[in-house]
Coordinates of C-alpha atoms and ligand atoms in Angstrom, one line a residue:
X28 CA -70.3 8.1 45.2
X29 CA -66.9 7.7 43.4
X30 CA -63.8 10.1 43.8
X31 CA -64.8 13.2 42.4
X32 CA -61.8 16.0 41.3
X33 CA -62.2 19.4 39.7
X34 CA -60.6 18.9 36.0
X35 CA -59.2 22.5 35.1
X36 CA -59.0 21.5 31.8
X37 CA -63.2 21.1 31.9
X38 CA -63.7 23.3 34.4
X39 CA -66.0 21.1 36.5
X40 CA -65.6 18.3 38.8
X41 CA -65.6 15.1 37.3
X42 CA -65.7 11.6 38.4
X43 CA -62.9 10.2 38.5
X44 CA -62.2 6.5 36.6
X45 CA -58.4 5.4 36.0
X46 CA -57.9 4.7 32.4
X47 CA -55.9 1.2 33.0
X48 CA -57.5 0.5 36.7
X49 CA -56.3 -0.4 39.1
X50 CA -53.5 1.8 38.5
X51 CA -53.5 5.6 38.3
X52 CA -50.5 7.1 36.9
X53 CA -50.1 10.5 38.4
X54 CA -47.5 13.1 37.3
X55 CA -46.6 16.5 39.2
X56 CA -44.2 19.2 38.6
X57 CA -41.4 19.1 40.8
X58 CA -39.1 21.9 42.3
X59 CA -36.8 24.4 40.1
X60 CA -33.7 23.4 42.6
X61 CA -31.6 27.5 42.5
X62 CA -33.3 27.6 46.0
X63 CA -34.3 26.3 49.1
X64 CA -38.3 25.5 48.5
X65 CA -40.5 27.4 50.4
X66 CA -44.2 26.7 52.5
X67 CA -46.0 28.1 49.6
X68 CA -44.1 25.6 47.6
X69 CA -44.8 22.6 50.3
X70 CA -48.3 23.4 50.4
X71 CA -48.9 22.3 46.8
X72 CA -46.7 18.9 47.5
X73 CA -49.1 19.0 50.7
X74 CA -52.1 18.6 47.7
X75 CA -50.6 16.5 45.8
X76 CA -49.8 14.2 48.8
X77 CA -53.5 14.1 50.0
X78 CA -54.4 13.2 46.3
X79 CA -52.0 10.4 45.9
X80 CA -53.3 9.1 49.6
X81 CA -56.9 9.7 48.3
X82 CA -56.3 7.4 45.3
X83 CA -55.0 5.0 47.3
X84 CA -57.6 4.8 49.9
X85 CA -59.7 4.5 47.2
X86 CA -58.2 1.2 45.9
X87 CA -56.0 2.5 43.2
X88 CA -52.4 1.8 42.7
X89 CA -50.8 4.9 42.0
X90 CA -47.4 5.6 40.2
X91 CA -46.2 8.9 41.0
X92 CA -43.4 10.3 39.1
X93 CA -42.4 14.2 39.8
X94 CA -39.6 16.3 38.1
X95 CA -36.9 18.4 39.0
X96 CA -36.1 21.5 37.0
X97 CA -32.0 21.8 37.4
X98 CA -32.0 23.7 33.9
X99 CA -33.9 25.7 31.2
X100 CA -36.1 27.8 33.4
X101 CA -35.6 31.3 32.8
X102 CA -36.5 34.2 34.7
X103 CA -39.2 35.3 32.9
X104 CA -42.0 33.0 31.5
X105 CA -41.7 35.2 27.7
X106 CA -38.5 33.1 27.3
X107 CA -35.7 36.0 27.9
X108 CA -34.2 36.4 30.9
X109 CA -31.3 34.2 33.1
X110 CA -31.5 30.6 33.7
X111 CA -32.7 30.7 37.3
X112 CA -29.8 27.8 38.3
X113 CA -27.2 29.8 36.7
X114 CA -28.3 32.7 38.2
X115 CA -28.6 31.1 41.6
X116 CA -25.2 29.9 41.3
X117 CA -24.2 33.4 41.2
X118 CA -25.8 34.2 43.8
X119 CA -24.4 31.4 45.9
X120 CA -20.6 31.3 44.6
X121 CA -21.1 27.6 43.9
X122 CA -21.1 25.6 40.5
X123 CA -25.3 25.0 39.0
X124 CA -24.5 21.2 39.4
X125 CA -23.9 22.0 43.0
X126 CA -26.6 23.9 44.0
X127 CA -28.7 21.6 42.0
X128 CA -27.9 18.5 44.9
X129 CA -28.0 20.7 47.5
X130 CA -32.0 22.0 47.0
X131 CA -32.7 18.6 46.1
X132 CA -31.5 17.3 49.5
X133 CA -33.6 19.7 51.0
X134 CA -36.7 19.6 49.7
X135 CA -36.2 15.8 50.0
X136 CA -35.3 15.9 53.7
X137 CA -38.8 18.4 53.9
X138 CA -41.1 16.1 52.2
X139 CA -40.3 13.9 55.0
X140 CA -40.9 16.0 58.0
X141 CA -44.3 16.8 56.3
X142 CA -44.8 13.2 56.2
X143 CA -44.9 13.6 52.3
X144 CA -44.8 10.1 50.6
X145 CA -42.0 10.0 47.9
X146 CA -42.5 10.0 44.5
X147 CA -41.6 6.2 42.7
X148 CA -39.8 7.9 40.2
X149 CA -37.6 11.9 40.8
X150 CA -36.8 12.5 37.1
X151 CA -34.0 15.3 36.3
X152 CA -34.1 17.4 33.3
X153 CA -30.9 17.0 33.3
X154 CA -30.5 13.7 33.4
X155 CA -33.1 13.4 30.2
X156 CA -31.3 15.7 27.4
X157 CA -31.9 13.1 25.1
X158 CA -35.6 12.3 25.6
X159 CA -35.9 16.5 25.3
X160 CA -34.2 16.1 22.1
X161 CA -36.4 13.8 20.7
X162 CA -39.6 15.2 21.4
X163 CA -38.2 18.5 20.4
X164 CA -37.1 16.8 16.7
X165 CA -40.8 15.5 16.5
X166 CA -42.7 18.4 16.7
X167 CA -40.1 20.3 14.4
X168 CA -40.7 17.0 12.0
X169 CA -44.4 17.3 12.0
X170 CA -44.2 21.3 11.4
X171 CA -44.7 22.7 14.3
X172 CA -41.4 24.2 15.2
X173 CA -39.2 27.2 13.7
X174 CA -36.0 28.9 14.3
X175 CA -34.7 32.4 15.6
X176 CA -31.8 33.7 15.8
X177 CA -31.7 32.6 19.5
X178 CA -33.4 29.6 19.7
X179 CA -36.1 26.8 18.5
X180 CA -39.5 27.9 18.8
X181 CA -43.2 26.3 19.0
X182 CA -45.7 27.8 16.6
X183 CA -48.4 28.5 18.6
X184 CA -50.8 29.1 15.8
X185 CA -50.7 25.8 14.4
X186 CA -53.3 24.8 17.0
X187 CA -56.7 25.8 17.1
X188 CA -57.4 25.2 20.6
X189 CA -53.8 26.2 22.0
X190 CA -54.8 27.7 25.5
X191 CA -57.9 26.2 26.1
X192 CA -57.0 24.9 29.6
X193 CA -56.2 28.4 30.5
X194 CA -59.3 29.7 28.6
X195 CA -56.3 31.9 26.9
X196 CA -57.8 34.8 25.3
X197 CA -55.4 34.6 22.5
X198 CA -56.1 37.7 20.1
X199 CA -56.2 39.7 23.0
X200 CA -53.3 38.9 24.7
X201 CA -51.6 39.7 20.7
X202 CA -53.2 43.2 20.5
X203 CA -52.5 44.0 24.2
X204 CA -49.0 43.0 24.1
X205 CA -46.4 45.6 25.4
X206 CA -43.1 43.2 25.6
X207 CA -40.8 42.9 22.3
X208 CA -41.2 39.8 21.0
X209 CA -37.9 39.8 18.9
X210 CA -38.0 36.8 16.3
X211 CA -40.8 35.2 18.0
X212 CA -44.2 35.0 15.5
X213 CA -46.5 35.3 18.1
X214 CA -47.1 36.7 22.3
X215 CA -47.5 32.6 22.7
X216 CA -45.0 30.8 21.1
X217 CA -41.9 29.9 23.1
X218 CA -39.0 28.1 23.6
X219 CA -38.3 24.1 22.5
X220 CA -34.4 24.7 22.4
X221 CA -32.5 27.9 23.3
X222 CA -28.8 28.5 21.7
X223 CA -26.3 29.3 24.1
X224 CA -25.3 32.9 24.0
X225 CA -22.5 33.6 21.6
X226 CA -18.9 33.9 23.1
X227 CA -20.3 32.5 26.6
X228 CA -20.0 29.7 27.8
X229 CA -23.0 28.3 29.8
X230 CA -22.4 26.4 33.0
X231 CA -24.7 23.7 31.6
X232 CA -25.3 23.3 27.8
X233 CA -25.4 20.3 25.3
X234 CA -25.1 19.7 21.7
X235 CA -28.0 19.5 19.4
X236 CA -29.2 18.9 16.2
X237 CA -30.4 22.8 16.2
X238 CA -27.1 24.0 18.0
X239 CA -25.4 24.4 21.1
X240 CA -27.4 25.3 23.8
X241 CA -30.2 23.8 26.6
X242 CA -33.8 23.0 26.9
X243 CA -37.0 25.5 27.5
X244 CA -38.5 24.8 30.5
X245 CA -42.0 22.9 29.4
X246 CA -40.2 20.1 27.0
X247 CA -38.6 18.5 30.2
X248 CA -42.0 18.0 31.5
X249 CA -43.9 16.4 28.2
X250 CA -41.0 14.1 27.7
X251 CA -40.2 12.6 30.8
X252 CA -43.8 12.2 31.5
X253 CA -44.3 10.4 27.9
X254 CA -41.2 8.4 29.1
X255 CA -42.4 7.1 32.3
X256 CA -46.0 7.0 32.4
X257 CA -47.0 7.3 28.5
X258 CA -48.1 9.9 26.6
X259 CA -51.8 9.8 27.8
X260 CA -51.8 9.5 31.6
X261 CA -54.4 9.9 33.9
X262 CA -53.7 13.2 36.3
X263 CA -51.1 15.9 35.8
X264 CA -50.7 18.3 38.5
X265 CA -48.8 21.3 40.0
X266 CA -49.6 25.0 41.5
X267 CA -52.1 27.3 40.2
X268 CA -49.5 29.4 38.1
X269 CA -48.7 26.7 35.6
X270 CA -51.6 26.7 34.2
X271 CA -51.4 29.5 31.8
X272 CA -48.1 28.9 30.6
X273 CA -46.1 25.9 31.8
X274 CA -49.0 23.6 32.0
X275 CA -50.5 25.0 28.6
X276 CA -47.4 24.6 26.4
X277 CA -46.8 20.9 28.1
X278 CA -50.8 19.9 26.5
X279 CA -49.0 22.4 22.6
X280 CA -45.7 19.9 22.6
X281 CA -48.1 16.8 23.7
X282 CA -50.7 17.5 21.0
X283 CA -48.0 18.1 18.5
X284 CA -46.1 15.1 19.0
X285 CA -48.5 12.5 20.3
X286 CA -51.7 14.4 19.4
X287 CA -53.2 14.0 23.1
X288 CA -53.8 16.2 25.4
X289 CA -51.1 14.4 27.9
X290 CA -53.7 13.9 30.9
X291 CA -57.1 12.9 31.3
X292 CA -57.4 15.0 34.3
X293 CA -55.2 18.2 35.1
X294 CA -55.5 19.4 38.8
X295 CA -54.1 22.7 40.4
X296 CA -53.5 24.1 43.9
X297 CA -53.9 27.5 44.7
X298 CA -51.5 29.4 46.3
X299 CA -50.5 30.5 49.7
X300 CA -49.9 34.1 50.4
X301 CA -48.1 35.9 53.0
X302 CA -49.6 39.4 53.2
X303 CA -51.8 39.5 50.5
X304 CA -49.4 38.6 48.0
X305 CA -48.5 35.3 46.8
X306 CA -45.1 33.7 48.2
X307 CA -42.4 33.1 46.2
X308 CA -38.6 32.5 46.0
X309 CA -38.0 35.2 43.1
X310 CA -39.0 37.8 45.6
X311 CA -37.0 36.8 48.1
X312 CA -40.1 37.0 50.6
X313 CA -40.4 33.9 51.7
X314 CA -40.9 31.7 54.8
X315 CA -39.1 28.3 54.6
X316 CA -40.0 25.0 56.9
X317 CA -37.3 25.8 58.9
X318 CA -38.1 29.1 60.2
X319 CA -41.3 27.1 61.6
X320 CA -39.7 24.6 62.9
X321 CA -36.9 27.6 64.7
X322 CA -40.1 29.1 65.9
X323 CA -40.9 25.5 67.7
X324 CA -43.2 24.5 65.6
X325 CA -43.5 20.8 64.4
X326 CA -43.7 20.7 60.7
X327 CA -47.1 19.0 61.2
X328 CA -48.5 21.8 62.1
X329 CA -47.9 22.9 59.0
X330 CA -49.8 20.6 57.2
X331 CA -52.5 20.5 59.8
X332 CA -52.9 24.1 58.8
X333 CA -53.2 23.3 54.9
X334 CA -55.6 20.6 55.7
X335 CA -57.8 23.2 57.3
X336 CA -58.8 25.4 53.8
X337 CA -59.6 23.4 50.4
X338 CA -56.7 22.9 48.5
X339 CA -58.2 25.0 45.4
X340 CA -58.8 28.0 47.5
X341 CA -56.0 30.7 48.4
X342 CA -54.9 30.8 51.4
X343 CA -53.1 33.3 53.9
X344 CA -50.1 32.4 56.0
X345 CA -50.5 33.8 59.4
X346 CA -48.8 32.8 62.8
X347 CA -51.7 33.1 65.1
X348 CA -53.1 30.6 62.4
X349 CA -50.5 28.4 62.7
X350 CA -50.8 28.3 66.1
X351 CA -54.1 27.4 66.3
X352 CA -53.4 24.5 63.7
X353 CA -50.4 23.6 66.5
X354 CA -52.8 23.5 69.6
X355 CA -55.5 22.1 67.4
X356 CA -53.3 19.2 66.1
X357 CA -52.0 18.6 69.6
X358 CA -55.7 18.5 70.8
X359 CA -55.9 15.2 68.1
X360 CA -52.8 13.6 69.3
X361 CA -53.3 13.7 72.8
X362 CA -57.0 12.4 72.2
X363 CA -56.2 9.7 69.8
X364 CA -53.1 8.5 72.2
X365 CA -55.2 8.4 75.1
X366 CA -58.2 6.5 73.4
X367 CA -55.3 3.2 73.8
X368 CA -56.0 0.3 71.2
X369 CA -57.7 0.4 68.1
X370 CA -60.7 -1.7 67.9
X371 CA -62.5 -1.4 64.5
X372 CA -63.7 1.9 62.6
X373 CA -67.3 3.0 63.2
X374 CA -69.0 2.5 59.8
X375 CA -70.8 5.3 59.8
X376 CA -68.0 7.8 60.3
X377 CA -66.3 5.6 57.4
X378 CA -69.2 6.5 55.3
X379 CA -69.2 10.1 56.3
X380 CA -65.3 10.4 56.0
X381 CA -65.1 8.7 52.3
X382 CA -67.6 10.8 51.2
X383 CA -65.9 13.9 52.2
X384 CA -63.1 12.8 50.4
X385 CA -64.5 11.9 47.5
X386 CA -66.1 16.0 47.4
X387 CA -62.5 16.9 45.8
X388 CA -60.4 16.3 48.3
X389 CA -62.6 18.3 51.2
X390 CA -60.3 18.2 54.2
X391 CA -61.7 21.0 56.2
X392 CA -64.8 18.9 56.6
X393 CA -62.7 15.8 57.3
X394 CA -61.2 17.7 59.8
X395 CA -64.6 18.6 61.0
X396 CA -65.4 15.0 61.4
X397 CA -62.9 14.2 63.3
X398 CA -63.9 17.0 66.0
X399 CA -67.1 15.3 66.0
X400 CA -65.9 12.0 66.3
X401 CA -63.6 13.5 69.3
X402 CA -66.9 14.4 70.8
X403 CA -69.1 11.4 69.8
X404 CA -69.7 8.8 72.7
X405 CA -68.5 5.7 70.7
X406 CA -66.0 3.4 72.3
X407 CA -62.6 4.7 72.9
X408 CA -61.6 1.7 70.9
X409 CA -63.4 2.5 68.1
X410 CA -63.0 6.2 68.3
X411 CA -59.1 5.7 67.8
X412 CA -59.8 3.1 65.1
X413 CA -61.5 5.5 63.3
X414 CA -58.9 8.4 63.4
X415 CA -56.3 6.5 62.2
X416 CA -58.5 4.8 59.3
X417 CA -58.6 8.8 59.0
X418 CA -55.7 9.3 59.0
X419 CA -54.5 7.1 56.0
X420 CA -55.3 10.4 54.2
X421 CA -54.9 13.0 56.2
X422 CA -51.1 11.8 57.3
X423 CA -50.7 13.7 60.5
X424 CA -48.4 10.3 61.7
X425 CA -51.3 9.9 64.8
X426 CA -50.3 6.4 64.7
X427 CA -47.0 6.9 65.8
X428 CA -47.3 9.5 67.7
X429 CA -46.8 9.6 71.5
X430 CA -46.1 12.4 74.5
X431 CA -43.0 12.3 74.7
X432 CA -42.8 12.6 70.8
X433 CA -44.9 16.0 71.2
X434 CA -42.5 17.0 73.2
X435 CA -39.4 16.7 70.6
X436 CA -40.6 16.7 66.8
X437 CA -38.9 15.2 63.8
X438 CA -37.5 18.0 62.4
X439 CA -35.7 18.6 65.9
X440 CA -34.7 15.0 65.9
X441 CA -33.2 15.7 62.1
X442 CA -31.3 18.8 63.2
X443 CA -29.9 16.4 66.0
X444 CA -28.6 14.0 63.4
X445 CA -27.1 16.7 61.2
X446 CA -25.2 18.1 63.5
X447 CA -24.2 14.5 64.8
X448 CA -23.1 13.8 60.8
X449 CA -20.8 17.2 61.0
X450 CA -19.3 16.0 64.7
X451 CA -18.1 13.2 63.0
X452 CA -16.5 15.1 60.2
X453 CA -15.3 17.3 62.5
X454 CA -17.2 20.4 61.4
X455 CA -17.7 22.2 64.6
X456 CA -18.4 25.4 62.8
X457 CA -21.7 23.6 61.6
X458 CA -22.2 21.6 64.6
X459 CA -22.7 24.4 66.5
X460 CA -24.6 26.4 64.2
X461 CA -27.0 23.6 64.2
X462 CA -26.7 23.6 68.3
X463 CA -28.3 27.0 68.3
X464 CA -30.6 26.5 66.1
X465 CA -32.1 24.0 67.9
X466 CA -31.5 25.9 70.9
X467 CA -33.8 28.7 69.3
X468 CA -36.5 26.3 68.8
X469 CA -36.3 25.4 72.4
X470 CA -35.1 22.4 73.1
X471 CA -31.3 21.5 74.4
X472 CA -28.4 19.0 73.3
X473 CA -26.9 16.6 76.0
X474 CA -23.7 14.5 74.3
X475 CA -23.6 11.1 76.7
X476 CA -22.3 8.4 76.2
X477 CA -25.1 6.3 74.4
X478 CA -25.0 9.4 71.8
X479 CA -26.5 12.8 72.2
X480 CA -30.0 13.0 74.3
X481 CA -32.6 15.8 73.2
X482 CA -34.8 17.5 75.7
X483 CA -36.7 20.7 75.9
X484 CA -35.2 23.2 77.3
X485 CA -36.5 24.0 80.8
X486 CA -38.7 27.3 81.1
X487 CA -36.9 30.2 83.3
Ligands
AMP511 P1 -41.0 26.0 41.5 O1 -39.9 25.5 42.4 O2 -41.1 27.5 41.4 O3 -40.9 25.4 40.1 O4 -42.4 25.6 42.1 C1 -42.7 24.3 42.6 C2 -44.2 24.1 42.9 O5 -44.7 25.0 43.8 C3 -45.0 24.3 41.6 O6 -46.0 23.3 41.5 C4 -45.6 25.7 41.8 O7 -46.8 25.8 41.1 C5 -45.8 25.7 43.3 N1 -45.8 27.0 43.9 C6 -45.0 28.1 43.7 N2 -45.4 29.2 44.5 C7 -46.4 28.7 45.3 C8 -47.2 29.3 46.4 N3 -47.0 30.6 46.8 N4 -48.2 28.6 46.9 C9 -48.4 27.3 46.5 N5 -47.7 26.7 45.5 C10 -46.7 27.4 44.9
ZN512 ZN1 -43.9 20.6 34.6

């Protein structure tokens, strides 16, 4: 067999062949930084993750390059609404530039504790104002733009097949359409380049050939992805709710400018919900890593629970879940630690393994495998050699795990460092937030003089 992904712009699975092998160039939509991300958000890096490792297990060298949305994404997908950044720096009292670093130093820092490899390239929207430009003056140059009163728009109806990776039903979505649509010709077109509103002055805006103003939200992605990985790649990806809008005017700009499609392959993670209802930051209703970790959970956990439902199927946060991913995970660790030295992988468990893999990515039957393998009576040797060849995808750490490292996770040893960095500036205020906070998750702060010393807190 050969890696096998579901393509929703087919809407089958198809084999999967690079265009340029070896290399894969893989593109994924990044974080809109006016908060902190949340698990529903992590869960879909948690995909993208196990597809980058996937590709790379299968020989492949991947360049992954993901965006970060610090401008031009309004609160409502019609194109009306606030700038999310400048409304989240209301809400925060702090400038859109500095909320901007401090979500991106977050979700950075999270990546990590999910074990999360890094992207090769972060790319900024705002740090690309004149790449949006130019794309935007292309598509107006080859008649595919016009202008309102507000803004620059894409004219929708210059495509024939605008929608078809959403399978848009585009006359009904025109006759059913309740919203105004002001200046705009049509329920689809939207925004290239919005004006900034007369007599305001926007926290971020830039002069352009149309006006003063900023970007809409999909050109960022269709030009930095031209710029870095060309303008046919081979997979873009992201959550499940890009795909009607965000996702579908990226392939509009691409086909109008470059007259591709963008991606060979476009792949999409369903959501995670939390009571029936998907999670997300605009409701406020959200759960981030940290209230795991406050809860003494390791972050691994986490993505131990992902691992456990197919990354295209919804799936519900619950705690009684995520503690059976915790025990369950532990189960792995202490088994793989106690198995000693690796020896070499059983072949037929490699077999069995890539082939799961290559099913689209089907890590609840990986995980089933290793269960077996736990029970199988191979050589301890080659039992642990196997986990860990595993594990190359999976990316629970089992190599580097140990005992005492079950007893104090990453993310403790993180909130440790932090509040060592604010001792050192003299920020007790933080420092001793930080304290209780990792007193809540259980564990206690010794300050000696080889530096502070972690260790659970004992049980009354
Ligand atoms: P955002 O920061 O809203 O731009 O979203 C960042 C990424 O998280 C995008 O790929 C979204 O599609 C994805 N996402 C948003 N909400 C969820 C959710 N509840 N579950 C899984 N992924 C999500
Ligand atoms: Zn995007």
């Amino acid at each position: 067999m050969t890696l096998h992904l579901f393509d929703t712009y087919a809407r089958q699975e198809r084999p999967f062949t690079p265009l340029a092998p070896p290399q894969v160039r893989l593109y994924a939509c990044g974080p809109t930084v006016y908060n902190y991300q949340h698990i529903g958000n992590l869960r879909t890096y948690i995909f993208e993750d196990i597809l980058r490792r996937a590709l790379e297990y299968s020989g492949y060298a991947v360049h992954h390059v993901v965006n970060i949305t610090d401008v031009g994404h309004l609160t409502s997908d019609a194109d009306t609404g606030e700038d999310k950044m400048e409304a989240g720096a209301r809400r925060t009292g702090l400038m859109a530039w500095e909320i901007a670093e401090r979500y991106i130093a977050d979700f950075a820092e999270k990546l990590k504790w999910l074990n999360v490899r890094p992207p090769h390239v972060w790319c900024r929207a705002t740090d690309h104002i004149r790449e949006q430009i130019a794309v935007i003056a292309a598509i107006e140059e080859k008649g595919y733009a016009y202008r309102t009163d507000d803004g620059l728009y894409f004219d929708t109806s210059r495509l024939s097949d605008y929608g078809h990776l959403a399978r848009l039903d585009i006359e009904g979505l025109q006759g059913g359409q309740r919203v105004d649509l002001g200046q705009k010709r049509r329920v689809t077109d939207f925004a290239l380049w919005k004006f900034s509103p007369a007599g305001t002055q926007r926290q971020m805006e830039w002069d352009s050939p149309w006006g003063r103003g900023f970007p809409g939200w999909h050109i960022e992605c269709t030009a930095m992805a031209a710029k870095y990985l060309g303008p046919y790649f081979d997979i873009h990806c992201g959550g499940e709710d890009h795909i009607p809008v965000h996702h579908t005017n990226e392939i509009a700009q691409a086909q109008a400018c470059y007259d591709t499609r963008l991606a060979e392959f476009w792949l999409h993670g369903a959501f995670l919900q939390l009571d029936g209802e998907k999670m997300s930051k605009s409701s406020g209703d959200f759960l981030r890593l940290e209230s795991l970790v406050e809860k003494g959970y390791d972050p691994l956990a986490y993505r131990f629970f992902c691992l456990g439902a197919r990354y295209r199927a919804k799936l519900s946060f619950g705690w009684e879940s995520l503690a059976g991913a915790a025990t369950a995970l532990d189960r792995l660790r202490t088994a793989a630690h106690a198995y000693g030295a690796p020896s070499v992988p059983d072949d037929r468990y490699v077999a069995a393994f890539k082939e799961r893999v290559e099913d689209d990515l089907n890590m609840p039957r990986v995980l089933a495998l290793c269960w077996e393998l736990v029970a199988d009576d191979l050589p301890a040797a080659a039992k642990k050699a196997t986990l860990l060849h595993f594990d190359q995808v999976m990316g629970l750490g089992l190599a580097k795990w140990t005992p005492r490292e079950a007893d104090i996770p990453d993310a403790i040893h993180a909130l440790a460092q932090q509040r060592q960095q604010a001792r050192v500036a003299k920020d007790w205020a933080t420092a001793d937030a930080l304290r209780a906070k990792i007193a809540a998750a259980g564990y206690e702060i010794e300050d000696t003089p080889q530096g502070p010393h972690i260790r659970p807190r004992p049980t009354a």
